[in-house]
Tab-separated table of C-alpha atoms in Angstrom:
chain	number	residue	atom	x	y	z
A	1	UNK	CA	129.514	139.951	-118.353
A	2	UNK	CA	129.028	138.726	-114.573
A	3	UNK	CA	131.881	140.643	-113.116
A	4	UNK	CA	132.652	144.559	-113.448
A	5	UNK	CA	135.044	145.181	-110.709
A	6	UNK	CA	136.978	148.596	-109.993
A	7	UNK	CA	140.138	148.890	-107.809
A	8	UNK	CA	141.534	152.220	-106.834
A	9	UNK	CA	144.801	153.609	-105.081
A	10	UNK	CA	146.270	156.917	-104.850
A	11	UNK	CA	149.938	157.736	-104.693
A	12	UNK	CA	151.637	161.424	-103.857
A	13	UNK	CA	154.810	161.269	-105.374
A	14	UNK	CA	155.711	164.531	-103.909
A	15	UNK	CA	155.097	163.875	-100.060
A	16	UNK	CA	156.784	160.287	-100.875
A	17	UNK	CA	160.121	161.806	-102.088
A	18	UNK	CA	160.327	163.456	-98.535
A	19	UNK	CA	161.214	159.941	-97.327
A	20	UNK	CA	163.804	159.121	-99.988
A	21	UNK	CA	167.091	160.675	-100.984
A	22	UNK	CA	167.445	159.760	-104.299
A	23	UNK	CA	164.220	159.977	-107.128
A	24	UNK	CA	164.541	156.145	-107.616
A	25	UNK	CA	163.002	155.187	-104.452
A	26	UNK	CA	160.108	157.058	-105.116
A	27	UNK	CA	159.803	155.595	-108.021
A	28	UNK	CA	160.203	151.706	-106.700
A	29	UNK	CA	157.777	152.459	-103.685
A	30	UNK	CA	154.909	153.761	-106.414
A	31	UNK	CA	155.689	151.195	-108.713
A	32	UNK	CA	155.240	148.379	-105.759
A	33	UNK	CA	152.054	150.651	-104.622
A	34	UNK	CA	150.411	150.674	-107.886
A	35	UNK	CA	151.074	146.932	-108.381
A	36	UNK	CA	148.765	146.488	-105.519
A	37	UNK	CA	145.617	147.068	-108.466
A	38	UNK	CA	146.826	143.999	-110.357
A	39	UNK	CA	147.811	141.764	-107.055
A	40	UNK	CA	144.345	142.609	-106.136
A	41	UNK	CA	142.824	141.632	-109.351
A	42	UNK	CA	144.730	138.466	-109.458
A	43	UNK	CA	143.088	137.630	-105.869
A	44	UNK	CA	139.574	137.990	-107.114
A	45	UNK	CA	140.462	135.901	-110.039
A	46	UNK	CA	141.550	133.302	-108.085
A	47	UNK	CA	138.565	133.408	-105.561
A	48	UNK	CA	135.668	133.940	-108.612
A	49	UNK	CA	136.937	130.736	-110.193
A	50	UNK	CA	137.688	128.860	-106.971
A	51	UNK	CA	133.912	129.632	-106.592
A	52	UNK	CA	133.033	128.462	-109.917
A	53	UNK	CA	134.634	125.088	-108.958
A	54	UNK	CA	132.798	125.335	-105.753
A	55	UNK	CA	129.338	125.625	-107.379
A	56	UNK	CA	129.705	123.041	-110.628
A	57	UNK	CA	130.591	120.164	-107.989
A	58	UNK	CA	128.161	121.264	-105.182
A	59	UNK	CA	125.451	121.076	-108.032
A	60	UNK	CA	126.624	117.645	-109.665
A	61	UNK	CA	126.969	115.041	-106.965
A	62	UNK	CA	127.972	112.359	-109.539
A	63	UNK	CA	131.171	114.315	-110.655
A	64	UNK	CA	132.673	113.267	-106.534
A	65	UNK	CA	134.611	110.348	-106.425
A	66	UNK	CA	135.431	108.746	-103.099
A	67	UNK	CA	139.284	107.975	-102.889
A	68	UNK	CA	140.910	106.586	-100.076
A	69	UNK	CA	142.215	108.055	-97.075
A	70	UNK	CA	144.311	110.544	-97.434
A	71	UNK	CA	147.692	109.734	-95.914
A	72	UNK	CA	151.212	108.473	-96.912
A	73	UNK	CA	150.658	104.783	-96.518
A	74	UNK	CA	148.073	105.120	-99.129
A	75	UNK	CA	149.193	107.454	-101.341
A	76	UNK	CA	149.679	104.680	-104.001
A	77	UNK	CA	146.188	103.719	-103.866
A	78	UNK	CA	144.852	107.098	-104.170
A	79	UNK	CA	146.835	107.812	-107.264
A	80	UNK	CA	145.503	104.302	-108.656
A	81	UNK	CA	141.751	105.630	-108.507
A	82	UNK	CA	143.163	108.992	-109.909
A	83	UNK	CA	144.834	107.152	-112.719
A	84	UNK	CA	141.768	105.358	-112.968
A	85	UNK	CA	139.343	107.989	-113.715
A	86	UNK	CA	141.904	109.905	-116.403
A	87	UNK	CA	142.063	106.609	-118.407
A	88	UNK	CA	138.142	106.612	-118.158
A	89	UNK	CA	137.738	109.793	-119.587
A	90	UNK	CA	139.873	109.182	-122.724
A	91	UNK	CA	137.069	106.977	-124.307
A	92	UNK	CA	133.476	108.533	-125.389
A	93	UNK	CA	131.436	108.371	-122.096
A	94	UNK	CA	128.301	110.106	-120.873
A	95	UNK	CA	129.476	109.856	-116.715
A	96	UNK	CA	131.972	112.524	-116.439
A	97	UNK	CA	130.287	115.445	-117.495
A	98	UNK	CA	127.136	117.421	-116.257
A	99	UNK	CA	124.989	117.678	-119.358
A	100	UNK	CA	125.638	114.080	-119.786
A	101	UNK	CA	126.461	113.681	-123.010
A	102	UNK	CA	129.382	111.245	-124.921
A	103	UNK	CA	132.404	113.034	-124.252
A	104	UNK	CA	135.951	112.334	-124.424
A	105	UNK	CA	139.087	114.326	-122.735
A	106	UNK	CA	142.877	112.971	-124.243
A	107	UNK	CA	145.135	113.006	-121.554
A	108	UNK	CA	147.014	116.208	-122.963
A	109	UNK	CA	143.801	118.297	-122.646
A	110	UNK	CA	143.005	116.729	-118.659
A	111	UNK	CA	144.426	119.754	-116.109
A	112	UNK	CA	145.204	117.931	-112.899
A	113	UNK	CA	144.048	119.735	-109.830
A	114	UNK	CA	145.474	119.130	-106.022
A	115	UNK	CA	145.136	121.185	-102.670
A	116	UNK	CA	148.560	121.904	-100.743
A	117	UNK	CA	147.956	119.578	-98.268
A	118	UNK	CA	147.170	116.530	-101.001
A	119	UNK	CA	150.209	117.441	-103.056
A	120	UNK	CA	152.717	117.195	-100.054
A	121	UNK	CA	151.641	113.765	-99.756
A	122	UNK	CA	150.935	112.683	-103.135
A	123	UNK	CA	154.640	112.475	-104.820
A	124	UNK	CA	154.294	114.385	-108.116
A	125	UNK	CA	156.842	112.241	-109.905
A	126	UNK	CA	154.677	109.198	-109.174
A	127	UNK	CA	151.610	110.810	-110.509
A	128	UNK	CA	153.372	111.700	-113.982
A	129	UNK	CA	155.026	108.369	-114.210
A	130	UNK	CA	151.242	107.044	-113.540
A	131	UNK	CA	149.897	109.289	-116.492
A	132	UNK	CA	152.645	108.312	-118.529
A	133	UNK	CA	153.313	111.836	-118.887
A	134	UNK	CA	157.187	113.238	-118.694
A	135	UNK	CA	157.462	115.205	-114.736
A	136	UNK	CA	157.778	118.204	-117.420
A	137	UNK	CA	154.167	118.061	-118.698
A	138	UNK	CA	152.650	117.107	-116.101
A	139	UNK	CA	153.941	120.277	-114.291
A	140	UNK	CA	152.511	121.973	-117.446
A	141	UNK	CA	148.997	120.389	-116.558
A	142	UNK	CA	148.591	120.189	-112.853
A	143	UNK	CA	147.500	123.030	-110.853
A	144	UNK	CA	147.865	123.931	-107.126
A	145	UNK	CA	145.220	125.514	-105.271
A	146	UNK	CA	145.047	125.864	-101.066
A	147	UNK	CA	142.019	124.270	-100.579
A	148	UNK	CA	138.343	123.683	-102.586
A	149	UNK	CA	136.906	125.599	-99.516
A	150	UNK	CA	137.486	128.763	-98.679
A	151	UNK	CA	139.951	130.587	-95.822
A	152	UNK	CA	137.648	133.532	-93.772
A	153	UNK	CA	139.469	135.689	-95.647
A	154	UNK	CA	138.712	134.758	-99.331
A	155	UNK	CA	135.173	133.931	-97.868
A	156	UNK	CA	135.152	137.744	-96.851
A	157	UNK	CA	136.108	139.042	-99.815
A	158	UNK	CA	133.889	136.444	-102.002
A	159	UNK	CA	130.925	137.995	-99.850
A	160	UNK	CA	131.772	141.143	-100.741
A	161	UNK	CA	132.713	140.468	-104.749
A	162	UNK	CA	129.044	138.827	-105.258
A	163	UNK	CA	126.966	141.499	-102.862
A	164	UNK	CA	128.636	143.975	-104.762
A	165	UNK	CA	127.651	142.098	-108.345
A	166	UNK	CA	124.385	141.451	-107.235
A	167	UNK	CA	123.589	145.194	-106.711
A	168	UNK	CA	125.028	145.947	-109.969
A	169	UNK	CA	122.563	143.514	-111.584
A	170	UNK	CA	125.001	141.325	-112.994
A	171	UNK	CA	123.599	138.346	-111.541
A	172	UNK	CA	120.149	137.675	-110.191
A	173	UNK	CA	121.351	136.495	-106.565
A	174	UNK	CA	124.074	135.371	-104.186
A	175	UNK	CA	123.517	132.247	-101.522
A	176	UNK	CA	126.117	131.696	-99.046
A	177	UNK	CA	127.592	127.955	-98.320
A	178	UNK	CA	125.770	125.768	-96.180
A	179	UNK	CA	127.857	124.485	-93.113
A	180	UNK	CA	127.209	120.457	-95.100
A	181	UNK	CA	128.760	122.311	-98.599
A	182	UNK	CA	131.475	123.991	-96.815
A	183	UNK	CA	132.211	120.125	-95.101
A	184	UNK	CA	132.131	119.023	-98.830
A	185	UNK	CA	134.322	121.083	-100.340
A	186	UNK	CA	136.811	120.627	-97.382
A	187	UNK	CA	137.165	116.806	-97.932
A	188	UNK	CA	137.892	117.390	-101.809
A	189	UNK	CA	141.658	116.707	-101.931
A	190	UNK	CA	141.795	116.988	-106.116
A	191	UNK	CA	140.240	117.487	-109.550
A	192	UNK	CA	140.739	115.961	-112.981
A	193	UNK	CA	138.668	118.394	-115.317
A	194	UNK	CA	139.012	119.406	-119.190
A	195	UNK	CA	140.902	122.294	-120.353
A	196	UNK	CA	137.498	123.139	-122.140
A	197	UNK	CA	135.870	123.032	-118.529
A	198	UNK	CA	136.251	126.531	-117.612
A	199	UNK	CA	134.819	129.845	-119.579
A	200	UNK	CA	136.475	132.526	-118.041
A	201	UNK	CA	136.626	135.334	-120.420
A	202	UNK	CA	138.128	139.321	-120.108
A	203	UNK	CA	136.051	141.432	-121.424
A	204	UNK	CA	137.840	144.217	-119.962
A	205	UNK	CA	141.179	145.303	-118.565
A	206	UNK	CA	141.958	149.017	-118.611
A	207	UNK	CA	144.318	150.894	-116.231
A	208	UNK	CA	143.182	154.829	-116.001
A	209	UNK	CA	145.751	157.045	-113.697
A	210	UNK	CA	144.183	160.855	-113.435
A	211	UNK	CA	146.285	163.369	-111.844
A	212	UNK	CA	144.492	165.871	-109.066
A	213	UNK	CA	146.729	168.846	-109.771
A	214	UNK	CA	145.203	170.805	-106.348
A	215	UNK	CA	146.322	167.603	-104.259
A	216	UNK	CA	149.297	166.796	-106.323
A	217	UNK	CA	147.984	162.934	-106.042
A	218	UNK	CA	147.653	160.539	-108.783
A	219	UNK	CA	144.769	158.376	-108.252
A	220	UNK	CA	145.075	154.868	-110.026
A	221	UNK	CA	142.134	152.708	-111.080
A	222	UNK	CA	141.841	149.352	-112.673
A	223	UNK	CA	139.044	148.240	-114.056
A	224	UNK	CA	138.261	144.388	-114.606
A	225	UNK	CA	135.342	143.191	-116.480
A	226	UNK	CA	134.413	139.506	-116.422
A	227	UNK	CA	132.700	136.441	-117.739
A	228	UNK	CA	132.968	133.518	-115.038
A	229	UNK	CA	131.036	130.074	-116.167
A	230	UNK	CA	131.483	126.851	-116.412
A	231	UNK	CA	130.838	124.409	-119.429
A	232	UNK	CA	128.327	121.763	-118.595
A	233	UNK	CA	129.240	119.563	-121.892
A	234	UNK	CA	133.218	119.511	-120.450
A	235	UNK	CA	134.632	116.692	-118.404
A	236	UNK	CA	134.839	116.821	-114.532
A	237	UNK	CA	135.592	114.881	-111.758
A	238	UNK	CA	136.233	115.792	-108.147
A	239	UNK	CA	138.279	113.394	-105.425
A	240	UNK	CA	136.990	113.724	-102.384
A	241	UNK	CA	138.775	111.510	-99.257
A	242	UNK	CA	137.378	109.706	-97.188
A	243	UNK	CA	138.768	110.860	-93.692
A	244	UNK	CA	138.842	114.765	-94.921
């Protein structure tokens, strides 16, 4: 376990149903306040692995591939050198993974990753009729994220996640992006990794509400324990562009 996270808020359903006339707004408004633990939760997820992408590229310079640049009149070309790389990784091959050993990934166990930006460019019908896979499941296997870098406020809060983790001992120590990895991970437009790739495992999910009868409030907690890794014998490879 590398993550033990807690999140905690406190509802008063009394003092809310001052603001309502009828007991089902109370109840919506707690419901919506309480979700706020597993909206929360969801966020970290999404930051811890974003980071765990971050760090198996930034550590394995021969998993980035240089695509063109990243604009409409080239959009075909780009999803040739995509294309390229999948079929590549169907056939036993030491290149595509960091422990570099002969590997293979079929094209129904590749996940296709693109930012926002990349994916309003690149048409998604073209790319599935370029894996020969039905728009249907390729939607199944291709996954959106914002960006491979980080916004300030997911860099915040990734700060604060592994300062936290470090001072519970979970891991031995936490170094910030360089300005030249931050540059790196901005000009990766997309990923073609194995399912197998990441090890994210729950270890831990447990929702405890205790009531404080002298306050009347009901204080919420969610707690979240964590594996977050990355398998070293799994296929990866990272586009980067060449104007990004």
């Amino acid at each position: 376990v590398n993550s033990k996270l807690v999140y905690e808020i406190t509802t008063n359903d009394t003092e809310l149903s001052l603001a309502f006339t009828s007991e089902s707004g109370v109840y919506d408004l707690v419901a919506k306040i309480v979700q706020r633990l597993t909206d929360s939760s969801e966020w970290d997820e999404y930051i811890m692995m974003k980071y765990v992408i971050a760090r198996a590229l930034l550590a394995n310079a021969s998993a980035v591939k240089n695509v063109a640049t990243l604009n409409a009149a080239n959009s075909d070309s780009i999803i040739s050198d995509m294309k390229a790389v999948s079929n590549n990784m169907r056939f036993m091959a030491t290149d595509y993974n960091v422990a570099g050993v002969p590997t293979h990934s079929p094209i129904d166990s590749q996940i296709f990753f693109l930012t926002a930006n990349a994916s309003a460019v690149l048409d998604v019908a073209s790319l599935a009729k370029a894996y020969n896979l039905s728009y249907v499941d390729f939607i199944g296997q291709q996954q959106m994220v914002n960006s491979f870098a980080f916004t300030d406020a997911e860099q915040e809060r990734l700060d604060a996640i592994m300062e936290e983790t470090v001072a519970q001992g979970l891991v031995p120590n936490y170094t910030p992006f360089t300005e030249e990895e931050v540059a790196t991970l901005n000009s990766i437009i997309g990923a073609t990794i194995d399912e197998d790739f990441f090890m994210i495992f729950d270890k831990l999910y447990q929702v405890n509400a205790v009531f404080d009868a002298k306050h009347l409030n009901t204080n919420n907690f969610l707690h979240n324990w964590k594996i977050y890794s990355y398998n070293p014998f799994a296929n990866s490879v990272f586009f980067k562009a060449t104007n990004a």
